[in-house]
Amino acid sequence: MGTDLHALLRSLRVWDPEVTALPPFDPVAAPAAPLPLFTTWFAEAVAAGQREPHTMSLATSDAAGLPDVRIVMLHGADEDGWSFATHASSRKGAQLAARPHAALAFYWPVLGRQVRLRGAVTAAPAQESQGDLHARSTGALAAALTGRQSEVLGSLDELARVSQSAWDRARREPDAPVPTWTLYHLDPDTVEFFQGDERRRHVRLNYRRTREGWARELLWP
């Protein structure tokens, strides 16, 4: 007997109070710029036990304007923007080369919170990109050395052989260069903070970049 997807969906609870706390959010007290608030919310998600809070959805579009999305990891957030990394030769790398704009979305269900960003994306210099890579784990370096991201794979046996060779090299050469590995910075034009409410009176605070700085506005849920 197959799974009844619709019945399964109806059985699920949103923001189960046994595992979710929906804290109050006063947008009047929010800082003038989005980065300090993001840092606070991120730290609170970590403290609340959110698993992998640094994972985020990255949405790009190809040369024809067709959308694409995947989960990546946040590598940092500062005056340069929100950072992530991939091979410049990968599908998302090619899409960013053709259309250097993207959107990010974080979801921390343990607190009923989302953060959404949209903006231009720039590639960091090679030295910064390699420094980012070599500051990560041996596994991350091995994965980068495996390369050929998004290309058609002939078999899992082929992947196992190439991956093992990459692991061996990563252990021997912890500073091995990967020329295609690129750190990207998304410099946002808008940053939205969403705080869920059990009565569905969700609070949405949107930061919008202007010539004078950041403008703040509330959005209907």
XYZ file of N, CA and C in Angstrom:
663
model
N 0.849 -1.187 0.000
C 0.000 0.000 0.000
C 0.890 1.245 0.000
N 0.614 2.172 -0.904
C 1.411 3.379 -0.998
C 1.063 4.387 0.081
N 1.912 5.354 0.229
C 1.687 6.418 1.202
C 0.647 7.395 0.690
N -0.300 7.753 1.545
C -1.283 8.786 1.217
C -0.661 10.130 1.578
N -0.092 10.794 0.590
C 0.638 12.032 0.850
C -0.265 13.094 1.454
N -1.487 13.239 0.944
C -2.371 14.293 1.439
C -2.769 14.046 2.893
N -3.035 12.786 3.240
C -3.359 12.467 4.630
C -2.158 12.740 5.534
N -0.980 12.404 5.061
C 0.228 12.652 5.841
C 0.435 14.149 6.057
N 0.225 14.937 5.017
C 0.372 16.382 5.149
C -0.618 16.954 6.158
N -1.853 16.473 6.109
C -2.872 16.988 7.039
C -2.587 16.611 8.484
N -1.790 15.562 8.693
C -1.502 15.114 10.054
C -0.392 15.927 10.713
N 0.333 16.695 9.945
C 1.473 17.419 10.483
C 1.038 18.698 11.175
N 1.754 19.042 12.231
C 1.465 20.251 12.988
C 2.502 21.315 12.671
N 2.048 22.535 12.539
C 2.940 23.655 12.298
C 3.278 24.304 13.634
N 4.582 24.477 13.898
C 5.041 25.103 15.132
C 4.445 24.418 16.366
N 4.698 23.123 16.461
C 4.247 22.331 17.587
C 4.780 22.957 18.871
N 3.911 23.339 19.817
C 4.384 24.001 21.042
C 5.319 23.141 21.875
N 5.340 21.829 21.645
C 6.244 20.967 22.401
C 7.700 21.172 21.986
N 7.913 21.664 20.774
C 9.293 21.835 20.286
C 9.568 23.234 19.768
N 8.546 24.088 19.746
C 8.686 25.413 19.156
C 8.307 26.492 20.165
N 9.130 27.517 20.254
C 8.817 28.704 21.039
C 8.714 29.880 20.080
N 7.601 30.587 20.126
C 7.413 31.738 19.251
C 7.621 33.006 20.078
N 8.847 33.508 20.111
C 9.121 34.671 20.962
C 8.505 35.928 20.397
N 8.207 36.902 21.250
C 7.685 38.177 20.748
C 8.788 38.917 19.995
N 8.372 39.737 19.049
C 9.317 40.531 18.266
C 8.761 41.941 18.128
N 9.458 42.887 18.713
C 9.054 44.292 18.645
C 9.878 44.986 17.573
N 9.325 45.250 16.399
C 10.116 45.866 15.333
C 10.562 47.291 15.656
N 9.865 47.944 16.584
C 10.254 49.311 16.960
C 11.645 49.312 17.592
N 11.968 48.234 18.301
C 13.258 48.149 18.988
C 14.359 47.570 18.107
N 14.043 47.257 16.862
C 15.036 46.656 15.967
C 16.112 47.674 15.606
N 17.342 47.221 15.371
C 18.423 48.137 15.028
C 18.210 48.798 13.669
N 19.006 49.821 13.394
C 18.835 50.597 12.172
C 19.282 49.849 10.925
N 20.134 48.837 11.076
C 20.646 48.066 9.947
C 20.347 46.584 10.177
N 20.264 45.792 9.114
C 19.836 44.394 9.279
C 20.884 43.455 9.857
N 22.174 43.724 9.640
C 23.186 42.764 10.067
C 23.191 42.519 11.576
N 23.110 43.553 12.428
C 23.072 43.269 13.876
C 21.876 42.413 14.288
N 20.718 42.656 13.656
C 19.547 41.851 14.001
C 19.731 40.419 13.522
N 20.292 40.243 12.328
C 20.557 38.894 11.841
C 21.488 38.155 12.791
N 22.534 38.829 13.241
C 23.495 38.200 14.151
C 22.817 37.760 15.447
N 21.941 38.610 15.970
C 21.207 38.275 17.190
C 20.294 37.083 16.958
N 19.528 37.114 15.876
C 18.611 36.018 15.586
C 19.368 34.713 15.343
N 20.481 34.797 14.660
C 21.273 33.592 14.411
C 21.750 32.990 15.734
N 22.281 33.833 16.625
C 22.748 33.357 17.916
C 21.599 32.753 18.730
N 20.424 33.350 18.654
C 19.269 32.823 19.383
C 18.811 31.489 18.803
N 18.936 31.317 17.492
C 18.591 30.033 16.882
C 19.554 28.947 17.357
N 20.841 29.279 17.425
C 21.832 28.330 17.938
C 21.523 27.968 19.387
N 21.241 28.981 20.211
C 20.956 28.754 21.630
C 19.691 27.931 21.826
N 18.739 28.060 20.903
C 17.477 27.330 21.010
C 17.588 25.895 20.519
N 18.763 25.523 20.016
C 18.966 24.154 19.575
C 18.594 23.888 18.130
N 18.451 24.935 17.329
C 18.145 24.732 15.923
C 19.280 23.962 15.242
N 18.943 22.873 14.572
C 19.951 22.089 13.888
C 20.389 22.787 12.601
N 21.659 22.816 12.380
C 22.261 23.392 11.176
C 21.659 24.757 10.826
N 21.716 25.699 11.746
C 21.113 27.008 11.485
C 21.816 27.788 10.385
N 23.021 27.356 10.009
C 23.767 28.052 8.968
C 23.424 27.568 7.564
N 22.499 26.606 7.452
C 22.051 26.210 6.123
C 21.020 27.209 5.620
N 21.017 27.440 4.318
C 20.120 28.438 3.729
C 19.800 28.040 2.297
N 18.657 28.494 1.817
C 18.292 28.307 0.419
C 18.940 29.411 -0.401
N 19.550 29.033 -1.510
C 20.150 29.981 -2.446
C 19.408 29.874 -3.763
N 18.759 30.959 -4.170
C 18.016 30.988 -5.425
C 18.765 31.832 -6.443
N 18.964 31.261 -7.626
C 19.612 31.952 -8.728
C 18.742 31.771 -9.967
N 19.153 32.368 -11.074
C 18.463 32.156 -12.339
C 19.495 31.982 -13.439
N 19.121 31.215 -14.471
C 20.067 30.962 -15.549
C 19.998 32.069 -16.597
N 20.729 31.897 -17.688
C 20.812 32.939 -18.711
C 19.456 33.254 -19.325
N 18.540 32.270 -19.294
C 17.197 32.473 -19.848
C 16.232 33.046 -18.819
N 16.698 33.231 -17.587
C 15.837 33.768 -16.543
C 15.069 32.715 -15.774
N 15.327 31.440 -16.026
C 14.619 30.375 -15.318
C 15.219 30.192 -13.925
N 14.384 30.042 -12.895
C 14.886 29.990 -11.521
C 15.466 28.636 -11.155
N 16.322 28.655 -10.160
C 16.922 27.449 -9.606
C 17.149 27.704 -8.122
N 17.106 26.654 -7.315
C 17.291 26.832 -5.876
C 17.923 25.582 -5.306
N 18.729 25.764 -4.242
C 19.355 24.653 -3.560
C 19.750 25.108 -2.152
N 20.156 24.159 -1.311
C 20.591 24.470 0.048
C 22.117 24.563 0.067
N 22.624 25.633 0.648
C 24.070 25.815 0.813
C 24.318 26.267 2.246
N 25.589 26.453 2.589
C 25.951 26.887 3.937
C 26.415 28.334 3.939
N 26.051 29.036 4.986
C 26.531 30.392 5.192
C 27.982 30.334 5.651
N 28.840 31.108 4.993
C 30.251 31.144 5.377
C 30.603 32.392 6.179
N 29.689 33.341 6.246
C 29.950 34.544 7.009
C 28.985 35.641 6.617
N 28.907 36.669 7.450
C 28.081 37.844 7.152
C 28.766 39.044 7.783
N 29.120 40.024 6.964
C 29.796 41.219 7.439
C 29.552 42.350 6.458
N 30.424 43.370 6.470
C 30.215 44.531 5.608
C 30.288 44.174 4.123
N 30.890 43.013 3.783
C 30.949 42.584 2.384
C 29.664 41.898 1.944
N 28.844 41.491 2.893
C 27.599 40.810 2.568
C 27.524 39.438 3.204
N 26.532 38.670 2.797
C 26.340 37.300 3.268
C 27.079 36.384 2.300
N 27.919 35.492 2.818
C 28.860 34.762 1.974
C 28.547 33.275 1.900
N 28.793 32.722 0.722
C 28.690 31.288 0.476
C 29.750 30.948 -0.567
N 29.982 29.667 -0.807
C 31.045 29.278 -1.729
C 30.614 28.094 -2.580
N 31.209 28.008 -3.758
C 30.989 26.897 -4.668
C 32.044 26.970 -5.757
N 32.044 25.988 -6.643
C 32.929 26.045 -7.805
C 32.369 27.042 -8.814
N 33.236 27.876 -9.364
C 32.797 28.791 -10.424
C 32.304 28.020 -11.640
N 32.760 26.781 -11.784
C 32.371 25.944 -12.916
C 31.092 25.152 -12.672
N 30.512 25.265 -11.483
C 29.284 24.533 -11.175
C 28.082 25.198 -11.835
N 26.934 24.571 -11.716
C 25.728 25.145 -12.304
C 25.409 26.499 -11.690
N 25.474 26.583 -10.360
C 25.158 27.878 -9.751
C 26.230 28.908 -10.039
N 27.498 28.459 -10.173
C 28.554 29.378 -10.548
C 28.325 29.969 -11.925
N 27.912 29.123 -12.880
C 27.618 29.601 -14.227
C 26.413 30.537 -14.228
N 25.421 30.219 -13.412
C 24.235 31.081 -13.341
C 24.586 32.443 -12.760
N 25.432 32.462 -11.745
C 25.832 33.735 -11.152
C 26.695 34.549 -12.102
N 27.461 33.867 -12.957
C 28.252 34.586 -13.945
C 27.342 35.243 -14.980
N 26.247 34.564 -15.325
C 25.325 35.106 -16.323
C 24.399 36.163 -15.737
N 23.949 35.938 -14.521
C 23.035 36.858 -13.849
C 23.481 36.991 -12.396
N 24.337 37.969 -12.092
C 24.944 38.066 -10.744
C 24.027 38.671 -9.690
N 22.845 38.096 -9.562
C 21.909 38.459 -8.494
C 21.338 37.171 -7.917
N 20.999 37.194 -6.648
C 20.489 35.985 -6.009
C 19.609 36.352 -4.823
N 18.971 35.326 -4.274
C 18.169 35.464 -3.058
C 18.568 34.363 -2.089
N 18.522 34.684 -0.794
C 18.808 33.732 0.272
C 17.608 33.643 1.195
N 17.398 32.471 1.779
C 16.334 32.311 2.768
C 16.809 31.385 3.873
N 16.687 31.852 5.098
C 16.955 31.050 6.285
C 15.614 30.713 6.932
N 15.491 29.494 7.458
C 14.288 29.116 8.196
C 14.714 28.400 9.461
N 14.306 28.961 10.601
C 14.615 28.406 11.905
C 13.299 28.044 12.608
N 12.743 26.852 12.303
C 11.415 26.495 12.817
C 11.324 26.413 14.324
N 12.456 26.157 15.010
C 12.408 26.061 16.464
C 11.929 27.372 17.087
N 12.101 28.491 16.380
C 11.637 29.802 16.841
C 10.582 30.410 15.918
N 10.190 29.681 14.878
C 9.203 30.212 13.940
C 9.698 31.443 13.199
N 10.966 31.433 12.813
C 11.570 32.615 12.199
C 12.114 32.318 10.799
N 12.016 33.318 9.953
C 12.638 33.302 8.638
C 13.407 34.607 8.436
N 14.459 34.536 7.619
C 15.142 35.737 7.142
C 15.339 35.559 5.641
N 14.929 36.573 4.878
C 15.034 36.527 3.414
C 15.850 37.718 2.927
N 16.748 37.459 1.965
C 17.607 38.507 1.417
C 17.612 38.430 -0.104
N 17.716 39.607 -0.730
C 17.884 39.678 -2.185
C 18.936 40.732 -2.489
N 19.792 40.461 -3.497
C 20.785 41.460 -3.841
C 21.776 40.985 -4.874
N 22.714 41.861 -5.178
C 23.768 41.562 -6.144
C 24.818 40.659 -5.519
N 25.426 39.826 -6.341
C 26.444 38.877 -5.887
C 27.757 39.170 -6.597
N 28.840 39.203 -5.834
C 30.175 39.377 -6.397
C 31.071 38.238 -5.935
N 32.050 37.914 -6.763
C 33.019 36.870 -6.426
C 34.190 37.496 -5.687
N 34.615 36.852 -4.631
C 35.763 37.330 -3.874
C 37.049 37.063 -4.646
N 38.115 37.801 -4.372
C 39.411 37.519 -5.005
C 39.860 36.090 -4.708
N 40.718 35.555 -5.589
C 41.159 34.167 -5.476
C 41.808 33.884 -4.128
N 42.618 34.800 -3.624
C 43.303 34.572 -2.347
C 42.299 34.426 -1.209
N 41.249 35.249 -1.223
C 40.226 35.158 -0.186
C 39.444 33.853 -0.316
N 39.149 33.461 -1.553
C 38.408 32.218 -1.780
C 39.201 31.010 -1.308
N 40.499 30.962 -1.619
C 41.325 29.836 -1.185
C 41.497 29.839 0.331
N 41.597 31.019 0.922
C 41.681 31.094 2.375
C 40.429 30.560 3.038
N 39.282 30.857 2.449
C 38.017 30.339 2.970
C 38.009 28.811 2.917
N 38.450 28.269 1.794
C 38.455 26.814 1.633
C 39.389 26.149 2.630
N 40.580 26.674 2.780
C 41.576 26.019 3.622
C 41.324 26.227 5.115
N 40.390 27.089 5.452
C 39.983 27.243 6.849
C 38.932 26.207 7.242
N 38.432 25.456 6.264
C 37.385 24.468 6.525
C 37.991 23.096 6.805
N 37.145 22.076 6.842
C 37.578 20.739 7.228
C 38.287 20.016 6.083
N 38.943 18.907 6.438
C 39.563 18.057 5.426
C 38.511 17.542 4.445
N 37.345 17.222 4.964
C 36.273 16.742 4.096
C 35.826 17.784 3.092
N 35.774 19.044 3.535
C 35.389 20.116 2.619
C 36.423 20.271 1.512
N 37.709 20.194 1.873
C 38.765 20.286 0.869
C 38.693 19.098 -0.085
N 38.465 17.906 0.448
C 38.366 16.722 -0.401
C 37.213 16.848 -1.384
N 36.090 17.346 -0.908
C 34.944 17.527 -1.799
C 35.266 18.531 -2.899
N 35.966 19.607 -2.534
C 36.342 20.615 -3.526
C 37.325 20.037 -4.534
N 38.275 19.226 -4.058
C 39.244 18.606 -4.953
C 38.597 17.578 -5.874
N 37.519 16.959 -5.423
C 36.805 16.012 -6.282
C 36.304 16.717 -7.533
N 35.794 17.952 -7.346
C 35.431 18.797 -8.476
C 34.323 18.235 -9.347
N 34.239 18.768 -10.576
C 33.267 18.336 -11.592
C 31.832 18.484 -11.111
N 31.592 19.435 -10.218
C 30.259 19.620 -9.642
C 29.232 19.913 -10.732
N 28.103 19.234 -10.671
C 26.958 19.380 -11.575
C 27.145 18.682 -12.912
N 28.322 18.115 -13.178
C 28.506 17.351 -14.408
C 27.818 15.991 -14.277
N 27.519 15.364 -15.409
C 26.894 14.040 -15.402
C 27.912 13.018 -14.884
N 27.470 12.176 -13.941
C 28.317 11.157 -13.317
C 28.033 9.808 -13.948
N 29.116 9.102 -14.345
C 28.933 7.811 -14.992
C 28.448 6.721 -14.060
N 28.993 6.676 -12.829
C 28.608 5.634 -11.887
C 29.071 6.027 -10.494
N 28.490 5.380 -9.483
C 28.919 5.622 -8.112
C 30.315 5.068 -7.864
N 30.688 4.026 -8.612
C 32.048 3.503 -8.477
C 33.069 4.559 -8.907
N 32.773 5.273 -9.995
C 33.660 6.340 -10.454
C 33.781 7.423 -9.384
N 32.650 7.791 -8.781
C 32.668 8.789 -7.715
C 33.523 8.315 -6.550
N 33.389 7.045 -6.173
C 34.153 6.508 -5.043
C 35.650 6.580 -5.322
N 36.071 6.241 -6.544
C 37.499 6.273 -6.874
C 38.052 7.696 -6.823
N 37.352 8.622 -7.469
C 37.831 9.999 -7.520
C 37.796 10.629 -6.134
N 36.735 10.339 -5.365
C 36.616 10.898 -4.024
C 37.736 10.403 -3.116
N 38.066 9.109 -3.184
C 39.132 8.568 -2.351
C 40.464 9.218 -2.681
N 40.716 9.422 -3.973
C 41.948 10.099 -4.386
C 41.986 11.522 -3.838
N 40.832 12.202 -3.858
C 40.763 13.566 -3.341
C 40.999 13.592 -1.835
N 40.428 12.619 -1.114
C 40.648 12.544 0.331
C 42.128 12.328 0.643
N 42.756 11.444 -0.117
C 44.179 11.177 0.111
C 45.002 12.439 -0.095
N 44.696 13.187 -1.150
C 45.452 14.408 -1.414
C 45.173 15.469 -0.350
N 43.901 15.582 0.078
C 43.559 16.579 1.090
C 44.315 16.329 2.385
N 44.537 15.063 2.724
C 45.286 14.743 3.948
C 46.780 15.052 3.771
N 47.295 14.780 2.556
C 48.722 15.032 2.295
C 49.012 16.520 2.136
N 48.074 17.229 1.482
C 48.286 18.635 1.136
C 47.111 19.472 1.653
N 47.098 19.819 2.931
C 45.974 20.588 3.477
C 45.821 21.974 2.860
N 46.833 22.436 2.128
C 46.752 23.728 1.449
C 46.674 23.563 -0.063
N 46.242 22.400 -0.515
C 46.148 22.160 -1.956
C 45.204 23.180 -2.600
N 45.617 23.821 -3.690
C 44.763 24.825 -4.320
C 43.654 24.179 -5.143
N 42.518 24.850 -5.166
C 41.398 24.458 -6.027
C 40.982 25.718 -6.778
N 41.525 25.940 -7.966
C 41.328 27.224 -8.652
C 39.879 27.619 -8.890
N 38.993 26.625 -9.062
C 37.597 26.967 -9.346
C 36.792 27.310 -8.097
N 37.344 27.006 -6.913
C 36.595 27.273 -5.680
C 36.482 28.777 -5.464
N 35.266 29.255 -5.302
C 35.022 30.697 -5.253
C 34.111 31.052 -4.093
N 34.525 32.052 -3.346
C 33.687 32.612 -2.286
C 32.882 33.757 -2.892
N 31.584 33.740 -2.659
C 30.691 34.770 -3.184
C 30.099 35.579 -2.038
N 29.879 36.869 -2.290
C 29.244 37.759 -1.320
C 27.941 38.297 -1.910
N 26.849 38.105 -1.190
C 25.579 38.715 -1.578
C 25.398 39.990 -0.764
N 25.379 41.120 -1.458
C 25.190 42.423 -0.816
C 23.713 42.786 -0.959
N 22.931 42.692 0.105
C 21.481 42.757 -0.046
C 20.936 44.163 -0.303
N 19.900 44.205 -1.128
C 19.089 45.412 -1.298
C 17.911 45.394 -0.337
N 17.444 44.184 -0.015
C 16.353 44.020 0.947
C 16.673 42.851 1.869
N 16.276 42.991 3.130
C 16.405 41.916 4.115
C 15.113 41.900 4.922
N 14.417 40.792 4.881
C 13.150 40.690 5.618
C 13.276 39.717 6.780
N 12.789 40.154 7.937
C 12.752 39.317 9.134
C 11.296 38.958 9.425
N 11.031 37.667 9.533
C 9.681 37.142 9.741
C 9.634 36.425 11.073
N 8.744 36.872 11.952
C 8.515 36.197 13.224
C 7.116 35.626 13.231
N 7.020 34.295 13.323
C 5.720 33.652 13.332
C 4.948 33.921 14.611
N 3.622 33.888 14.483
C 2.717 34.105 15.610
C 1.671 32.999 15.591
N 1.339 32.453 16.781
C 0.418 31.312 16.830
C -0.974 31.651 16.310
N -1.365 32.936 16.361
C -2.654 33.354 15.826
C -2.536 33.879 14.399
N -1.384 33.594 13.789
C -1.098 33.958 12.398
C -1.006 35.463 12.182
N -0.730 36.194 13.244
C -0.475 37.629 13.115
C 1.039 37.825 13.066
N 1.615 37.248 12.035
C 3.063 37.227 11.908
C 3.616 38.643 11.749
N 4.768 38.872 12.347
C 5.437 40.171 12.242
C 6.501 40.080 11.154
N 6.389 40.951 10.162
C 7.351 40.991 9.059
C 7.969 42.391 9.002
N 9.274 42.436 9.266
C 10.009 43.699 9.200
C 10.948 43.640 8.010
N 10.784 44.589 7.101
C 11.590 44.615 5.885
C 12.553 45.797 5.915
N 13.836 45.488 5.704
C 14.853 46.527 5.534
C 15.057 46.728 4.035
N 14.990 47.971 3.590
C 15.168 48.292 2.170
C 16.258 49.336 2.036
N 17.258 49.031 1.202
C 18.384 49.945 1.041
C 17.981 51.163 0.211
N 18.343 52.340 0.684
C 18.095 53.585 -0.039
C 19.411 54.359 -0.126
N 19.394 55.496 -0.800
C 20.598 56.318 -0.889
C 21.008 56.853 0.475
N 20.046 57.026 1.362
C 20.328 57.569 2.689
C 20.680 56.488 3.704
N 20.548 55.231 3.323
C 20.789 54.151 4.272
C 19.667 53.133 4.211
N 19.372 52.503 5.345
C 18.341 51.474 5.393
C 17.010 52.075 5.828
N 15.979 51.816 5.033
C 14.611 52.173 5.415
C 13.945 50.921 5.977
N 13.130 51.089 7.004
C 12.449 49.953 7.607
C 10.954 50.097 7.389
N 10.301 48.979 7.099
C 8.852 49.009 6.865
C 8.245 47.668 7.293
N 7.030 47.741 7.797
C 6.296 46.529 8.145
C 5.535 46.033 6.930
N 5.389 44.705 6.811
C 4.655 44.088 5.733
C 3.496 43.278 6.292
N 2.389 43.288 5.554
C 1.264 42.433 5.958
C 1.687 40.971 5.880
N 1.227 40.160 6.859
C 1.579 38.728 6.803
C 0.803 37.988 5.708
